[in-house]
Coordinates of C-alpha atoms and ligand atoms in Angstrom, one line a residue:
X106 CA 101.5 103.3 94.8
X107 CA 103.4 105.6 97.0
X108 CA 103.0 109.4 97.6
X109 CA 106.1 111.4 98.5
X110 CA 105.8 115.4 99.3
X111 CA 109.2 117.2 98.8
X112 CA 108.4 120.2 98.6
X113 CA 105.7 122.9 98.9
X114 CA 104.5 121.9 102.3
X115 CA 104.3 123.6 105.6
X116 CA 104.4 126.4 104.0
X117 CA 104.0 127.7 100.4
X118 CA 107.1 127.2 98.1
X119 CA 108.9 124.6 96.6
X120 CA 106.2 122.8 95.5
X121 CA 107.2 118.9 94.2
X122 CA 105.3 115.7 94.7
X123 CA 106.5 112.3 93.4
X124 CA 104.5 109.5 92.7
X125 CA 105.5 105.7 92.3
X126 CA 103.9 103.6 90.1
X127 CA 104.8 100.1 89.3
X128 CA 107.8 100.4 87.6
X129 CA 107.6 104.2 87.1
X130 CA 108.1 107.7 89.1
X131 CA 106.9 111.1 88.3
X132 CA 107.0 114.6 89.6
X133 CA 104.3 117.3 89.9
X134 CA 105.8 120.4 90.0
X135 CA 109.6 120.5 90.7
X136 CA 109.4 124.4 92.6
X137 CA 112.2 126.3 94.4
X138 CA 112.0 128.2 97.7
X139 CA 111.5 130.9 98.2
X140 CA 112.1 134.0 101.7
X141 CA 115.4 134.1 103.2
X142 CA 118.5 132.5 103.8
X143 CA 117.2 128.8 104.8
X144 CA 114.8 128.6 101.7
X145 CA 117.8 129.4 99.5
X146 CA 120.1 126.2 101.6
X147 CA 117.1 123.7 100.8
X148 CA 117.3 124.6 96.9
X149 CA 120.8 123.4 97.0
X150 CA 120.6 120.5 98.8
X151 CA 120.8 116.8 97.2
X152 CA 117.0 115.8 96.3
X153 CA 115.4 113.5 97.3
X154 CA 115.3 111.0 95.1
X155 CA 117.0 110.2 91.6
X156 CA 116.6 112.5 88.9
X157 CA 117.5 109.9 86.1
X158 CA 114.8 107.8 88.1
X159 CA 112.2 110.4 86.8
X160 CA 110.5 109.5 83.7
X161 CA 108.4 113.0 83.0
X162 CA 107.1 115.8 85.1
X163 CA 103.6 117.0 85.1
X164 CA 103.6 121.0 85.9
X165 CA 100.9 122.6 87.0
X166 CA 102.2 126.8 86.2
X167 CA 104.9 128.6 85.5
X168 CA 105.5 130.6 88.9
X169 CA 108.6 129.7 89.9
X170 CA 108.0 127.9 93.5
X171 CA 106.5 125.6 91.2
X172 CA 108.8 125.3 88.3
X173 CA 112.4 126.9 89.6
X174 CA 114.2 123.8 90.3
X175 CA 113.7 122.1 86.5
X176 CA 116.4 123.3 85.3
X177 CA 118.5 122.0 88.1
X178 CA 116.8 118.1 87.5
X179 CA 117.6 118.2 84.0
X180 CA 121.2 119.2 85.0
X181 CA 121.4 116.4 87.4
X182 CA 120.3 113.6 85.4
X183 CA 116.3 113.7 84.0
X184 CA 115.9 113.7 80.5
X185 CA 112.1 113.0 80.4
X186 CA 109.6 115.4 78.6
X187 CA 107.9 118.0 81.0
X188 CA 104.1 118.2 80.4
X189 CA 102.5 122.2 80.4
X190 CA 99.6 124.1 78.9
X191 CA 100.9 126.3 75.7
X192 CA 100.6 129.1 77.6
X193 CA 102.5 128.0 80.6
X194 CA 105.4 126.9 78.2
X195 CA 105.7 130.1 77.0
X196 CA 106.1 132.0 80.3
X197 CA 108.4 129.4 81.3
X198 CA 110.7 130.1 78.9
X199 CA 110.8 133.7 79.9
X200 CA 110.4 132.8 83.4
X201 CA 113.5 130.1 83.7
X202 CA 116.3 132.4 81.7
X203 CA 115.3 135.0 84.1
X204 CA 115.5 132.8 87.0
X205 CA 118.9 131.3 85.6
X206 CA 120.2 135.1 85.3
X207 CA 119.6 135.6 88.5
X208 CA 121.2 132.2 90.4
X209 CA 124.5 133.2 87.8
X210 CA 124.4 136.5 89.0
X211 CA 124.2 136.1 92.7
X212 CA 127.0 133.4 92.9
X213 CA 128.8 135.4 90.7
X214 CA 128.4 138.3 93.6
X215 CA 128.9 135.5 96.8
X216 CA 132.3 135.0 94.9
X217 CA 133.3 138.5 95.0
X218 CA 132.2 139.1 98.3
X219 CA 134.4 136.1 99.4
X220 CA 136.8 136.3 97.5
X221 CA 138.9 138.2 100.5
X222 CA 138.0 135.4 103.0
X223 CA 139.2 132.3 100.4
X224 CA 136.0 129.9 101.3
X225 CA 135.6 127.6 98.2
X226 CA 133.3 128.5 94.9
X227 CA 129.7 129.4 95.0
X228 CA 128.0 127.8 92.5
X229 CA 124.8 128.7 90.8
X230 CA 122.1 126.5 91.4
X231 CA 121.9 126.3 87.7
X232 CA 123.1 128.7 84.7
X233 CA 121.2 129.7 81.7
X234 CA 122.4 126.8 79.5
X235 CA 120.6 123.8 82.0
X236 CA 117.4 126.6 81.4
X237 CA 117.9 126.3 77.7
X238 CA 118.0 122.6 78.4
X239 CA 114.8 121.9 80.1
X240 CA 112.9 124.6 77.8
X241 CA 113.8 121.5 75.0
X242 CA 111.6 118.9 77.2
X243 CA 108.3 120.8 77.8
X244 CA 105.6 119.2 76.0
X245 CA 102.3 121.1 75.2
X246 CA 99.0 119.8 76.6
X247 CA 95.4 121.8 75.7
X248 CA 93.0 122.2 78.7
X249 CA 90.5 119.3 78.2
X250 CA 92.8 117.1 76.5
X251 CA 92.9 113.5 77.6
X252 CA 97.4 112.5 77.4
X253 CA 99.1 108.9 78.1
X254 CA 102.4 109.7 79.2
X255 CA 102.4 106.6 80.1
X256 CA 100.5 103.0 79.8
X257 CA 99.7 103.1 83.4
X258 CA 98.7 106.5 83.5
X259 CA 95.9 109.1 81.8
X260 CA 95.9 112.8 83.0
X261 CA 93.6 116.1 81.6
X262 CA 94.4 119.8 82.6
X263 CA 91.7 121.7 83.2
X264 CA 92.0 125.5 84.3
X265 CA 93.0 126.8 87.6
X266 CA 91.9 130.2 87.6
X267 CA 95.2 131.3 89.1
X268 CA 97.4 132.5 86.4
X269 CA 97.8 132.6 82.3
X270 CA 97.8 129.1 81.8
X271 CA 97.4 127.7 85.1
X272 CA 96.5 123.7 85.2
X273 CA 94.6 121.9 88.0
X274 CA 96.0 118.3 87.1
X275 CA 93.2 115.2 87.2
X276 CA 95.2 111.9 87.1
X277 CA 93.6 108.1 86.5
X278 CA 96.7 106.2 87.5
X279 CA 96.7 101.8 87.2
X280 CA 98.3 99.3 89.0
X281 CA 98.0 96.1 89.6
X282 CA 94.7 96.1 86.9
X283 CA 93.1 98.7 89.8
X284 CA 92.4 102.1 88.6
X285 CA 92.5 105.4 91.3
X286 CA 91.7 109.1 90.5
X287 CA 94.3 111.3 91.7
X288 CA 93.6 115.0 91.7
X289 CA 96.1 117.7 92.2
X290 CA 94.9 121.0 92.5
X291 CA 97.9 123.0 91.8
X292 CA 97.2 127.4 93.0
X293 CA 93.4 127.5 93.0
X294 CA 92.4 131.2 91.5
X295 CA 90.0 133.5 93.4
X296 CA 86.8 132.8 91.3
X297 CA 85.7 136.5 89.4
X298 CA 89.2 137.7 89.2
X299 CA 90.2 140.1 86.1
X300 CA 91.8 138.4 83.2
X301 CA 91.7 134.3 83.8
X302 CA 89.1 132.4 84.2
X303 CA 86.9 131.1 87.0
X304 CA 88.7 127.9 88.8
X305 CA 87.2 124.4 87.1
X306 CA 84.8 122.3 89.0
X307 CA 86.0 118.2 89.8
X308 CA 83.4 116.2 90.8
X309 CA 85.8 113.2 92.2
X310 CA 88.9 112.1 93.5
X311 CA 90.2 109.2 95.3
X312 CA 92.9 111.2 96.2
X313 CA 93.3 114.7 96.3
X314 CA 95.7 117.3 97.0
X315 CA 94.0 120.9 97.8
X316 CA 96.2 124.3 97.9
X317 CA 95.6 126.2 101.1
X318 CA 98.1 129.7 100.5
X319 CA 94.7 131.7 102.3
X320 CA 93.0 129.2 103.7
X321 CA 93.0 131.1 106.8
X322 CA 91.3 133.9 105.3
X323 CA 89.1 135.8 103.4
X324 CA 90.0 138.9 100.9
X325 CA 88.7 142.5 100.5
X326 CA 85.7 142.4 97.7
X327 CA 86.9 143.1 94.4
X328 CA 84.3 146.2 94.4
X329 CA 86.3 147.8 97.6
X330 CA 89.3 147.2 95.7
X331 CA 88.3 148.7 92.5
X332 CA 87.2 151.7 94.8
X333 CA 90.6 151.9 96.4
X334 CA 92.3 152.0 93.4
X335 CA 90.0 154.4 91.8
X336 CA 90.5 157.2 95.0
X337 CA 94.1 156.7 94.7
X338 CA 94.7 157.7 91.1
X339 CA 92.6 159.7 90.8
X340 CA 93.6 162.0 93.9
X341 CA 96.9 161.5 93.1
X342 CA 96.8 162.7 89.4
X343 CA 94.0 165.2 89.6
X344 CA 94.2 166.5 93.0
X345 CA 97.7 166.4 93.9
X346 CA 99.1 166.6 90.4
X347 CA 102.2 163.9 91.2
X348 CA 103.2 160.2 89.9
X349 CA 101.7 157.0 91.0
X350 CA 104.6 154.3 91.2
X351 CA 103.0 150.8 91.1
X352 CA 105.2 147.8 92.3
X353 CA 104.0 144.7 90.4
X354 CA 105.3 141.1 89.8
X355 CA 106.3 141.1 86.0
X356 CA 103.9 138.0 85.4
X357 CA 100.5 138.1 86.4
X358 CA 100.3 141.6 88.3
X359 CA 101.3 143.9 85.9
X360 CA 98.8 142.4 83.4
X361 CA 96.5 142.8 85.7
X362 CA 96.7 146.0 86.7
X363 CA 96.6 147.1 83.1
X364 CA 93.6 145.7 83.0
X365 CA 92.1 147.0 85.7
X366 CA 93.0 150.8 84.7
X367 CA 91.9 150.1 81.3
X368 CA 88.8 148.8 82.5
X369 CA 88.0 151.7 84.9
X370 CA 88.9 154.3 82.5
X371 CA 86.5 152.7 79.6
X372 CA 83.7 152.9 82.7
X373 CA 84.9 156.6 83.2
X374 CA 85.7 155.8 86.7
X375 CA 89.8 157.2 86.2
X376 CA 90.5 160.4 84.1
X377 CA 93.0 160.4 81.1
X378 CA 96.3 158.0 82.3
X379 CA 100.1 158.2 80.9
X380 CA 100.6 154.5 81.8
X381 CA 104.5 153.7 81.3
X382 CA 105.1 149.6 81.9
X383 CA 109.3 149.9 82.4
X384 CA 109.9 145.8 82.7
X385 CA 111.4 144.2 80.1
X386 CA 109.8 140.8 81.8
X387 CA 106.8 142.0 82.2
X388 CA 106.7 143.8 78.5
X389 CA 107.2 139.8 77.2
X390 CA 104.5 138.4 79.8
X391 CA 102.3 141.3 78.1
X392 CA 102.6 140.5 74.6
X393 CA 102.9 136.5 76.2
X394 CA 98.9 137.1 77.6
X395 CA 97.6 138.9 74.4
X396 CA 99.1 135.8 71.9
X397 CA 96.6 133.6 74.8
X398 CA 93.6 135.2 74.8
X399 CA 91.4 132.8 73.9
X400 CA 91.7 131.2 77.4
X401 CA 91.6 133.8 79.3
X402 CA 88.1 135.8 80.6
X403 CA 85.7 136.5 77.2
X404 CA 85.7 140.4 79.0
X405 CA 89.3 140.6 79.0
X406 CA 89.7 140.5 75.3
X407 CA 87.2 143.2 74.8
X408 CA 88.5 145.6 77.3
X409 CA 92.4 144.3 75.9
X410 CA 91.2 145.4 72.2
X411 CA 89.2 148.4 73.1
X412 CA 92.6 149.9 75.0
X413 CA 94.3 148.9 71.4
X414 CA 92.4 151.5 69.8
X415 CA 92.9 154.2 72.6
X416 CA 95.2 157.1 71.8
X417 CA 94.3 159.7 73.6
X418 CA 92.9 159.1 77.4
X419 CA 94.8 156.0 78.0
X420 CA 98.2 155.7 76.8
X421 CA 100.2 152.7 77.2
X422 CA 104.3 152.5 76.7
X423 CA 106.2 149.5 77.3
X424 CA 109.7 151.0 77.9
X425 CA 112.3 148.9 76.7
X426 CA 115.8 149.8 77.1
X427 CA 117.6 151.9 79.5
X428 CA 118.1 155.0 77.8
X429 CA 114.1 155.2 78.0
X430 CA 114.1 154.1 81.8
X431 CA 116.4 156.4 83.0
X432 CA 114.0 159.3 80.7
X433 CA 111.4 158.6 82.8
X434 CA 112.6 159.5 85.8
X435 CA 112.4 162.8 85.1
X436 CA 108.8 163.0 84.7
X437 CA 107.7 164.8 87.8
X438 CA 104.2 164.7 87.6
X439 CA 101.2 162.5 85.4
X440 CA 102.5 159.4 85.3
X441 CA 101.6 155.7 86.2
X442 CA 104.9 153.8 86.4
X443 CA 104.3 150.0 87.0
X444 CA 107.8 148.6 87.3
X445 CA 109.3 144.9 88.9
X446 CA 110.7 143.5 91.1
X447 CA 106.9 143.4 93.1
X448 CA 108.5 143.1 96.4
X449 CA 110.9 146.5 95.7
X450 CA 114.3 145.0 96.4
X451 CA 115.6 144.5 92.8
X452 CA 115.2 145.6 89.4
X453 CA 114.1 149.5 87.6
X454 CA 111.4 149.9 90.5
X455 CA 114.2 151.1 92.3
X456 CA 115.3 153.9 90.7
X457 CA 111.7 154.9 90.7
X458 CA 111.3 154.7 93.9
X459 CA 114.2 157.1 94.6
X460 CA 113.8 159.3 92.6
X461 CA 109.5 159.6 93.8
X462 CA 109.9 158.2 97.4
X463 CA 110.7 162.0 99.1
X464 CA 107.8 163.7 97.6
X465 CA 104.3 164.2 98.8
X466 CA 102.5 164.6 95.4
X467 CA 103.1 160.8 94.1
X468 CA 101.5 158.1 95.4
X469 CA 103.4 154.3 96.0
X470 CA 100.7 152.0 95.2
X471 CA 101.3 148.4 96.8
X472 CA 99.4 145.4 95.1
X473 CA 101.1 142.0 96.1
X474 CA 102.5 140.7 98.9
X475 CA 105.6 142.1 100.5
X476 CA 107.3 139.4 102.0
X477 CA 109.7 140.2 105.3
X478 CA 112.8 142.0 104.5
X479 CA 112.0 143.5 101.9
X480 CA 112.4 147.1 100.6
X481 CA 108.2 147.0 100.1
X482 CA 108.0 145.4 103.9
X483 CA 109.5 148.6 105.5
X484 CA 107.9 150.8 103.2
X485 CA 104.5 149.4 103.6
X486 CA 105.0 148.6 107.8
X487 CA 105.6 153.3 107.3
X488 CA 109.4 153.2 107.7
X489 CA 110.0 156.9 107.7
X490 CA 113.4 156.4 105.7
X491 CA 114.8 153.6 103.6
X492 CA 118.2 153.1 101.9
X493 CA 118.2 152.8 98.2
X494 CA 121.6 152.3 96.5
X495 CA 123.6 153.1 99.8
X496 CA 121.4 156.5 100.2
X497 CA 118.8 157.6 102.9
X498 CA 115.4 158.5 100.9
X499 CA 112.6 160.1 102.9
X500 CA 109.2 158.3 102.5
X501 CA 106.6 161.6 102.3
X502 CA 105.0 159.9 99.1
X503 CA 101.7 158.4 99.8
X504 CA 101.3 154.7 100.6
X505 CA 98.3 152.9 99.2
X506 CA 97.9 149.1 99.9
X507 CA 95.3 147.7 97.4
X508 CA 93.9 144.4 98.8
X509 CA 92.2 142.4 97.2
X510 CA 93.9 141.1 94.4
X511 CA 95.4 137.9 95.1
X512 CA 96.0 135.3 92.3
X513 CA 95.0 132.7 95.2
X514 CA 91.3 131.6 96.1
X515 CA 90.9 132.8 100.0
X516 CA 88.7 129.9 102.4
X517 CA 85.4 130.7 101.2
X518 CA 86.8 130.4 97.7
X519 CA 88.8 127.1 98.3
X520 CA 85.6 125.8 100.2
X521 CA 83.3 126.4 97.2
X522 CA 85.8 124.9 94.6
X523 CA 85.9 121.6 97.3
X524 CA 81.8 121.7 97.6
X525 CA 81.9 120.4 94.1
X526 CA 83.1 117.3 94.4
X527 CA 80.1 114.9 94.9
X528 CA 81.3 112.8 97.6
X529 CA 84.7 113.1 100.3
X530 CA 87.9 111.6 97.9
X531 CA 88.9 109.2 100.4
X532 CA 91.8 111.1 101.2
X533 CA 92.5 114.9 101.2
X534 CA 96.1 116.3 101.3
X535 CA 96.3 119.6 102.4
X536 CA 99.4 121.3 101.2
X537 CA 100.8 124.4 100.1
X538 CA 99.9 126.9 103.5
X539 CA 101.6 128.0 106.2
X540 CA 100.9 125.5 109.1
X541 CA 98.4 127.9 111.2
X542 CA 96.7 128.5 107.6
X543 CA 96.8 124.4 106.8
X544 CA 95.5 124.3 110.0
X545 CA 92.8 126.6 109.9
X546 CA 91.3 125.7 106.8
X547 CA 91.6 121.4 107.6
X548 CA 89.2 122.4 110.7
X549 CA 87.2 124.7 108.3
X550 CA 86.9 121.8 105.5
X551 CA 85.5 119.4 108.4
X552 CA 83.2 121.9 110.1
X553 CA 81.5 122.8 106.9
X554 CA 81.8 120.0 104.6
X555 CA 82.1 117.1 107.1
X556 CA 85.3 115.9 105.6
X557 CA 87.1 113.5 107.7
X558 CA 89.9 112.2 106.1
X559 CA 92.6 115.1 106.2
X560 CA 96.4 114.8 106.1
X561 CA 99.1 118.2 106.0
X562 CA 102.1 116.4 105.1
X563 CA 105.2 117.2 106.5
X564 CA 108.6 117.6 104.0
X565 CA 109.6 114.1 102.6
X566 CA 106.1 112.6 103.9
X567 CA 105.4 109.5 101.9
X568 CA 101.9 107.9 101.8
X569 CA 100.9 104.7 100.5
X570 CA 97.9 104.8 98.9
Ligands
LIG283 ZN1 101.3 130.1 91.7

């Protein structure tokens, strides 16, 4: 069998491996790229390989740098069924018609913007209807449940501890009457993160491919992180009577952070919260993670239902349409606005920002990663003034940066999960890191488990195995 890495090597996005079996091929994960101008030229260039040739897809989560480019296979050609835990085909289908919105919406504004200079068409990498499309393929596989998608190949999902519905894939693939064990980790989870559960042991692999997004590093304890967030609302809402605008990705983060202030006002660590959630995405990820709480963390449901039944100290509004939005920024002071896009540089967190950006009461609270060029890079690196809409706004509100709370296992974490397999597999793929982090952590694995056999594809790297 052969082993071809398209995507989702040196460095973290795009994430797409093929594998070729006898007579058949398969993808895990078929992810876009993501950061800048050169990410966005590899996600419209020809793949690698046909997609008619593709009899199914086994996807690991819904985050997009794993799932974006589905919509575009189906489009070109593959008409097999796409395997994903119930949860992760629900987010997708929120997760793809967003993504589809957004590809028609930015050729649509390429077009306008070239219209003057005559080049020829942008098109979108793929519209709403190839979305709509691919959402008819997905197939739903429980955690734990042994599927044959085909007669040379067996496969379980078991959970990744990353996010809702997250699958580290084990695969028990036969040729030529021999049977290997391939196992592809998919995002590994920080172990005794809020919400999802704790990433699940393997034992063995002949094969395995290993995510290494922090393997370079190791986060903030949860317990400084909780304190962080604690001093920050509460000097913000009781001391300095302003607004705290949080930032968060509409899937994953936002649940999360509800959570967490849930949580810490049930233990009487924050005083009595407005909590407005103004995301129409993140408002359907919500009511997505409460329909799947049987897989998440036994606390989460507790602290989710005791929150329910809250009316007066913690107060929770998902804001809907735009009438509502634009209401809310008039609040001047007492309220905790979590609002997408994460990274600042689309969507109602915008507005927000504006209109709480030039005061010195409220409080900016970043929680994820703010990739360069950004509108939450500058603020975070202290720009003292930003554009927003065309218009200078002072930054006098305070900046908080919360680490801490990545959905990704750091080195210690990816070490432990790797400590339980019983012996070496006999050969490791390290992908998914930037090189100096795929770097880092290869030496790391070798130093402290005595691993030998180590490999950091390149792009289009194919192994025989
Ligand atoms: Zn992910």
């Amino acid at each position: 069998m052969k082993l071809h890495f398209h995507g989702g090597v040196e460095g973290v996005t795009g994430s797409c491996h093929r594998v070729e079996t006898g007579d058949t091929q398969f993808l895990v994960d078929c992810g876009m790229f993501q950061g800048g101008r050169e990410a966005e030229g590899k996600n419209h260039q020809p793949f690698a390989f046909k997609p008619r040739d593709i009899a199914f897809v086994l996807l690991t989560h819904a985050h997009i740098d794993h799932s974006g480019l589905l919509p575009r296979l189906v489009a070109e050609g593959f008409s097999g069924p796409i395997y994903a835990t119930a949860a992760t085909c629900d987010l997708l289908e929120v997760m793809l018609l967003d993504s589809a919105h957004i590809q028609e919406k930015e050729a649509q504004w390429r077009n306008e913007a070239r219209k003057a200079s005559r080049e020829r068409d942008n098109q979108p990498i793929y519209t709403a209807r190839d979305a709509q499309r691919t959402l008819q393929q997905v197939r739903v596989v429980a955690y734990g449940e042994e599927i044959h998608p085909h007669p040379a190949l067996r496969c379980v999902y078991r959970d990744a501890g990353h996010i809702l519905g997250s699958a580290i894939i084990e695969t028990w693939i036969t040729e030529n009457g021999k049977t290997i064990k391939g196992v592809f980790s998919g995002d590994i989870g920080q172990p005794a993160r809020p919400l999802v559960r704790d990433p699940t042991p393997i034992l063995e692999a002949d094969f395995l491919l290993v995510e290494s997004t922090y393997g370079n590093r190791l986060h903030r304890s949860m317990e400084a992180t909780l304190a962080e967030l604690e001093h920050a609302i509460t000097d913000t809402l009781t001391r300095k009577h302003g607004n705290v605008i949080v930032p968060a990705f509409a899937v994953g983060r936002a649940q999360e952070m509800l959570y967490l202030l849930a949580d810490l006002h049930r233990k009487k660590r924050l005083p009595p919260m407005k909590i407005y959630v103004d995301s129409p995405l993140a408002m359907k990820a919500t009511e997505i993670t409460m329909r799947h709480m049987a897989i998440l963390d036994p606390d989460t449901a507790e602290v989710m239902s005791w929150a329910r039944k809250q009316n007066k100290g913690l107060q929770i509004h998902f804001v809907q349409d735009v009438e509502e939005s634009m209401r809310l920024r008039e609040i001047k002071h007492g309220a905790i606005i979590i609002s997408a896009s994460g990274m600042c540089d689309a969507g109602r967190i915008k507005h927000h920002l504006r209109n709480n950006l030039g005061h010195r009461d409220n409080t900016i609270l970043i929680t994820g990663f703010q990739a360069a060029g950004t509108l939450g890079r500058r603020i975070v690196d202290g720009e003292k003034e930003v554009r927003l809409f065309g218009v200078p706004v002072p930054v006098r509100a305070e900046i908080y940066t919360i680490g801490g709370l990545s959905a990704h296992a750091d080195q210690a974490g990816l070490l432990g999960w790797l400590a339980h397999f019983k012996r070496a597999p006999a050969q490791t793929f390290i992908v998914h890191g930037e090189p100096e982090s795929t770097g880092i952590f290869a030496q790391a694995v070798r130093d402290k488990l005595h691993w030998n056999n180590l490999v950091a594809p390149t792009l289009n790297h194919c192994i025989e195995l």
